[in-house]
């Protein structure tokens, strides 16, 4: 059995957390246009745009390498501005037995929680991946402020 971990990062967003939630909830397909240096492609494999049970994938760049993550949407709470994704395929599962991502948005804050289990004790914390998600969030916030 590997080691379980949880990382939480909160980022102040000038455009408001509700706007960040709206991008991820209803306009997810625009993320690759907003942050093309990180996100190359977003695809819905099953279901509709960000509905519970939908299966989606993201192609992204990490450390100059093209990677993919495929996720199932486990929960959406529009009142709490919360979305929970569970990783079901992709590069991240080479290092971790399970990996879930939760975003919640309120007022001027977007909070990301990452829960995972390392496959070995030598597996690093997913700090690069967390940094990518925060960078995408900053790109979205900048994009929203320009509108």
PDB file of N, CA and C in Angstrom, residues 85-131:
ATOM      1  N   UNK A  85     -13.605  15.817  -9.630  1.00  0.00           N
ATOM      2  CA  UNK A  85     -13.194  14.913 -10.703  1.00  0.00           C
ATOM      3  C   UNK A  85     -12.384  13.765 -10.107  1.00  0.00           C
ATOM      4  N   UNK A  86     -12.604  12.550 -10.623  1.00  0.00           N
ATOM      5  CA  UNK A  86     -11.780  11.399 -10.251  1.00  0.00           C
ATOM      6  C   UNK A  86     -11.016  10.965 -11.497  1.00  0.00           C
ATOM      7  N   UNK A  87      -9.703  10.878 -11.390  1.00  0.00           N
ATOM      8  CA  UNK A  87      -8.873  10.458 -12.515  1.00  0.00           C
ATOM      9  C   UNK A  87      -9.073   8.955 -12.721  1.00  0.00           C
ATOM     10  N   UNK A  88      -9.390   8.567 -13.972  1.00  0.00           N
ATOM     11  CA  UNK A  88      -9.615   7.153 -14.277  1.00  0.00           C
ATOM     12  C   UNK A  88      -8.588   6.590 -15.270  1.00  0.00           C
ATOM     13  N   UNK A  89      -7.884   7.475 -15.976  1.00  0.00           N
ATOM     14  CA  UNK A  89      -6.826   7.067 -16.902  1.00  0.00           C
ATOM     15  C   UNK A  89      -5.850   8.216 -17.064  1.00  0.00           C
ATOM     16  N   UNK A  90      -4.672   7.880 -17.566  1.00  0.00           N
ATOM     17  CA  UNK A  90      -3.727   8.934 -17.917  1.00  0.00           C
ATOM     18  C   UNK A  90      -2.392   8.808 -17.230  1.00  0.00           C
ATOM     19  N   UNK A  91      -1.517   9.730 -17.596  1.00  0.00           N
ATOM     20  CA  UNK A  91      -0.131   9.709 -17.130  1.00  0.00           C
ATOM     21  C   UNK A  91      -0.003   9.785 -15.609  1.00  0.00           C
ATOM     22  N   UNK A  92      -0.894  10.521 -14.971  1.00  0.00           N
ATOM     23  CA  UNK A  92      -0.785  10.711 -13.516  1.00  0.00           C
ATOM     24  C   UNK A  92      -0.968   9.386 -12.752  1.00  0.00           C
ATOM     25  N   UNK A  93      -1.704   8.451 -13.349  1.00  0.00           N
ATOM     26  CA  UNK A  93      -1.920   7.157 -12.683  1.00  0.00           C
ATOM     27  C   UNK A  93      -0.715   6.221 -12.809  1.00  0.00           C
ATOM     28  N   UNK A  94       0.324   6.658 -13.527  1.00  0.00           N
ATOM     29  CA  UNK A  94       1.572   5.889 -13.530  1.00  0.00           C
ATOM     30  C   UNK A  94       2.263   6.004 -12.171  1.00  0.00           C
ATOM     31  N   UNK A  95       2.027   7.128 -11.486  1.00  0.00           N
ATOM     32  CA  UNK A  95       2.669   7.385 -10.195  1.00  0.00           C
ATOM     33  C   UNK A  95       1.745   7.201  -8.996  1.00  0.00           C
ATOM     34  N   UNK A  96       0.437   7.339  -9.221  1.00  0.00           N
ATOM     35  CA  UNK A  96      -0.515   7.329  -8.118  1.00  0.00           C
ATOM     36  C   UNK A  96      -1.585   6.272  -8.342  1.00  0.00           C
ATOM     37  N   UNK A  97      -1.983   5.582  -7.270  1.00  0.00           N
ATOM     38  CA  UNK A  97      -3.017   4.549  -7.360  1.00  0.00           C
ATOM     39  C   UNK A  97      -4.394   5.157  -7.576  1.00  0.00           C
ATOM     40  N   UNK A  98      -4.642   6.287  -6.939  1.00  0.00           N
ATOM     41  CA  UNK A  98      -5.870   7.045  -7.194  1.00  0.00           C
ATOM     42  C   UNK A  98      -5.546   8.519  -7.078  1.00  0.00           C
ATOM     43  N   UNK A  99      -6.381   9.321  -7.731  1.00  0.00           N
ATOM     44  CA  UNK A  99      -6.144  10.764  -7.739  1.00  0.00           C
ATOM     45  C   UNK A  99      -7.479  11.450  -7.950  1.00  0.00           C
ATOM     46  N   UNK A 100      -7.876  12.306  -7.017  1.00  0.00           N
ATOM     47  CA  UNK A 100      -9.104  13.092  -7.170  1.00  0.00           C
ATOM     48  C   UNK A 100      -8.761  14.570  -7.056  1.00  0.00           C
ATOM     49  N   UNK A 101      -9.569  15.364  -7.747  1.00  0.00           N
ATOM     50  CA  UNK A 101      -9.378  16.812  -7.777  1.00  0.00           C
ATOM     51  C   UNK A 101     -10.719  17.458  -7.465  1.00  0.00           C
ATOM     52  N   UNK A 102     -10.695  18.402  -6.547  1.00  0.00           N
ATOM     53  CA  UNK A 102     -11.911  19.148  -6.204  1.00  0.00           C
ATOM     54  C   UNK A 102     -11.591  20.630  -6.321  1.00  0.00           C
ATOM     55  N   UNK A 103     -12.456  21.349  -7.005  1.00  0.00           N
ATOM     56  CA  UNK A 103     -12.339  22.800  -7.012  1.00  0.00           C
ATOM     57  C   UNK A 103     -13.595  23.390  -6.390  1.00  0.00           C
ATOM     58  N   UNK A 104     -13.392  24.397  -5.573  1.00  0.00           N
ATOM     59  CA  UNK A 104     -14.520  25.130  -5.006  1.00  0.00           C
ATOM     60  C   UNK A 104     -14.184  26.615  -5.092  1.00  0.00           C
ATOM     61  N   UNK A 105     -15.196  27.394  -5.357  1.00  0.00           N
ATOM     62  CA  UNK A 105     -14.990  28.819  -5.602  1.00  0.00           C
ATOM     63  C   UNK A 105     -15.934  29.628  -4.733  1.00  0.00           C
ATOM     64  N   UNK A 106     -15.387  30.655  -4.112  1.00  0.00           N
ATOM     65  CA  UNK A 106     -16.228  31.560  -3.331  1.00  0.00           C
ATOM     66  C   UNK A 106     -15.628  32.957  -3.372  1.00  0.00           C
ATOM     67  N   UNK A 107     -16.476  33.912  -3.486  1.00  0.00           N
ATOM     68  CA  UNK A 107     -16.084  35.322  -3.511  1.00  0.00           C
ATOM     69  C   UNK A 107     -14.838  35.535  -4.371  1.00  0.00           C
ATOM     70  N   UNK A 108     -13.726  35.885  -3.769  1.00  0.00           N
ATOM     71  CA  UNK A 108     -12.492  36.145  -4.515  1.00  0.00           C
ATOM     72  C   UNK A 108     -11.503  34.984  -4.439  1.00  0.00           C
ATOM     73  N   UNK A 109     -11.973  33.789  -4.094  1.00  0.00           N
ATOM     74  CA  UNK A 109     -11.053  32.661  -3.909  1.00  0.00           C
ATOM     75  C   UNK A 109     -11.479  31.447  -4.719  1.00  0.00           C
ATOM     76  N   UNK A 110     -10.489  30.770  -5.271  1.00  0.00           N
ATOM     77  CA  UNK A 110     -10.676  29.450  -5.863  1.00  0.00           C
ATOM     78  C   UNK A 110      -9.755  28.509  -5.108  1.00  0.00           C
ATOM     79  N   UNK A 111     -10.310  27.430  -4.591  1.00  0.00           N
ATOM     80  CA  UNK A 111      -9.539  26.459  -3.822  1.00  0.00           C
ATOM     81  C   UNK A 111      -9.517  25.138  -4.562  1.00  0.00           C
ATOM     82  N   UNK A 112      -8.338  24.562  -4.659  1.00  0.00           N
ATOM     83  CA  UNK A 112      -8.141  23.257  -5.284  1.00  0.00           C
ATOM     84  C   UNK A 112      -7.659  22.280  -4.229  1.00  0.00           C
ATOM     85  N   UNK A 113      -8.293  21.104  -4.180  1.00  0.00           N
ATOM     86  CA  UNK A 113      -7.867  20.029  -3.287  1.00  0.00           C
ATOM     87  C   UNK A 113      -7.499  18.818  -4.137  1.00  0.00           C
ATOM     88  N   UNK A 114      -6.381  18.209  -3.818  1.00  0.00           N
ATOM     89  CA  UNK A 114      -5.893  17.048  -4.544  1.00  0.00           C
ATOM     90  C   UNK A 114      -5.673  15.921  -3.533  1.00  0.00           C
ATOM     91  N   UNK A 115      -6.400  14.823  -3.701  1.00  0.00           N
ATOM     92  CA  UNK A 115      -6.208  13.665  -2.842  1.00  0.00           C
ATOM     93  C   UNK A 115      -5.657  12.541  -3.703  1.00  0.00           C
ATOM     94  N   UNK A 116      -4.687  11.817  -3.181  1.00  0.00           N
ATOM     95  CA  UNK A 116      -3.998  10.816  -3.976  1.00  0.00           C
ATOM     96  C   UNK A 116      -3.364   9.766  -3.079  1.00  0.00           C
ATOM     97  N   UNK A 117      -2.980   8.672  -3.704  1.00  0.00           N
ATOM     98  CA  UNK A 117      -2.200   7.646  -3.023  1.00  0.00           C
ATOM     99  C   UNK A 117      -1.019   7.313  -3.908  1.00  0.00           C
ATOM    100  N   UNK A 118       0.181   7.509  -3.363  1.00  0.00           N
ATOM    101  CA  UNK A 118       1.406   7.208  -4.095  1.00  0.00           C
ATOM    102  C   UNK A 118       1.544   5.698  -4.264  1.00  0.00           C
ATOM    103  N   UNK A 119       2.077   5.280  -5.418  1.00  0.00           N
ATOM    104  CA  UNK A 119       2.310   3.852  -5.635  1.00  0.00           C
ATOM    105  C   UNK A 119       3.513   3.355  -4.842  1.00  0.00           C
ATOM    106  N   UNK A 120       4.500   4.234  -4.619  1.00  0.00           N
ATOM    107  CA  UNK A 120       5.671   3.874  -3.812  1.00  0.00           C
ATOM    108  C   UNK A 120       6.015   5.040  -2.896  1.00  0.00           C
ATOM    109  N   UNK A 121       6.784   4.758  -1.873  1.00  0.00           N
ATOM    110  CA  UNK A 121       7.175   5.817  -0.941  1.00  0.00           C
ATOM    111  C   UNK A 121       8.096   6.838  -1.596  1.00  0.00           C
ATOM    112  N   UNK A 122       8.744   6.462  -2.695  1.00  0.00           N
ATOM    113  CA  UNK A 122       9.653   7.366  -3.400  1.00  0.00           C
ATOM    114  C   UNK A 122       8.949   8.268  -4.414  1.00  0.00           C
ATOM    115  N   UNK A 123       7.662   8.050  -4.636  1.00  0.00           N
ATOM    116  CA  UNK A 123       6.902   8.878  -5.569  1.00  0.00           C
ATOM    117  C   UNK A 123       6.830  10.302  -5.014  1.00  0.00           C
ATOM    118  N   UNK A 124       7.148  11.288  -5.848  1.00  0.00           N
ATOM    119  CA  UNK A 124       7.098  12.676  -5.357  1.00  0.00           C
ATOM    120  C   UNK A 124       5.666  13.163  -5.171  1.00  0.00           C
ATOM    121  N   UNK A 125       5.526  14.202  -4.384  1.00  0.00           N
ATOM    122  CA  UNK A 125       4.230  14.870  -4.264  1.00  0.00           C
ATOM    123  C   UNK A 125       3.916  15.479  -5.635  1.00  0.00           C
ATOM    124  N   UNK A 126       2.649  15.586  -6.008  1.00  0.00           N
ATOM    125  CA  UNK A 126       2.297  16.093  -7.347  1.00  0.00           C
ATOM    126  C   UNK A 126       2.348  17.625  -7.448  1.00  0.00           C
ATOM    127  N   UNK A 127       3.439  18.211  -6.996  1.00  0.00           N
ATOM    128  CA  UNK A 127       3.543  19.667  -6.949  1.00  0.00           C
ATOM    129  C   UNK A 127       3.567  20.300  -8.346  1.00  0.00           C
ATOM    130  N   UNK A 128       4.199  19.642  -9.325  1.00  0.00           N
ATOM    131  CA  UNK A 128       4.197  20.192 -10.689  1.00  0.00           C
ATOM    132  C   UNK A 128       2.785  20.251 -11.240  1.00  0.00           C
ATOM    133  N   UNK A 129       2.011  19.189 -11.035  1.00  0.00           N
ATOM    134  CA  UNK A 129       0.635  19.144 -11.522  1.00  0.00           C
ATOM    135  C   UNK A 129      -0.204  20.218 -10.838  1.00  0.00           C
ATOM    136  N   UNK A 130      -0.044  20.352  -9.533  1.00  0.00           N
ATOM    137  CA  UNK A 130      -0.764  21.392  -8.789  1.00  0.00           C
ATOM    138  C   UNK A 130      -0.396  22.771  -9.347  1.00  0.00           C
ATOM    139  N   UNK A 131       0.881  22.989  -9.611  1.00  0.00           N
ATOM    140  CA  UNK A 131       1.321  24.262 -10.174  1.00  0.00           C
ATOM    141  C   UNK A 131       0.689  24.546 -11.529  1.00  0.00           C
TER     142      UNK A 131
END
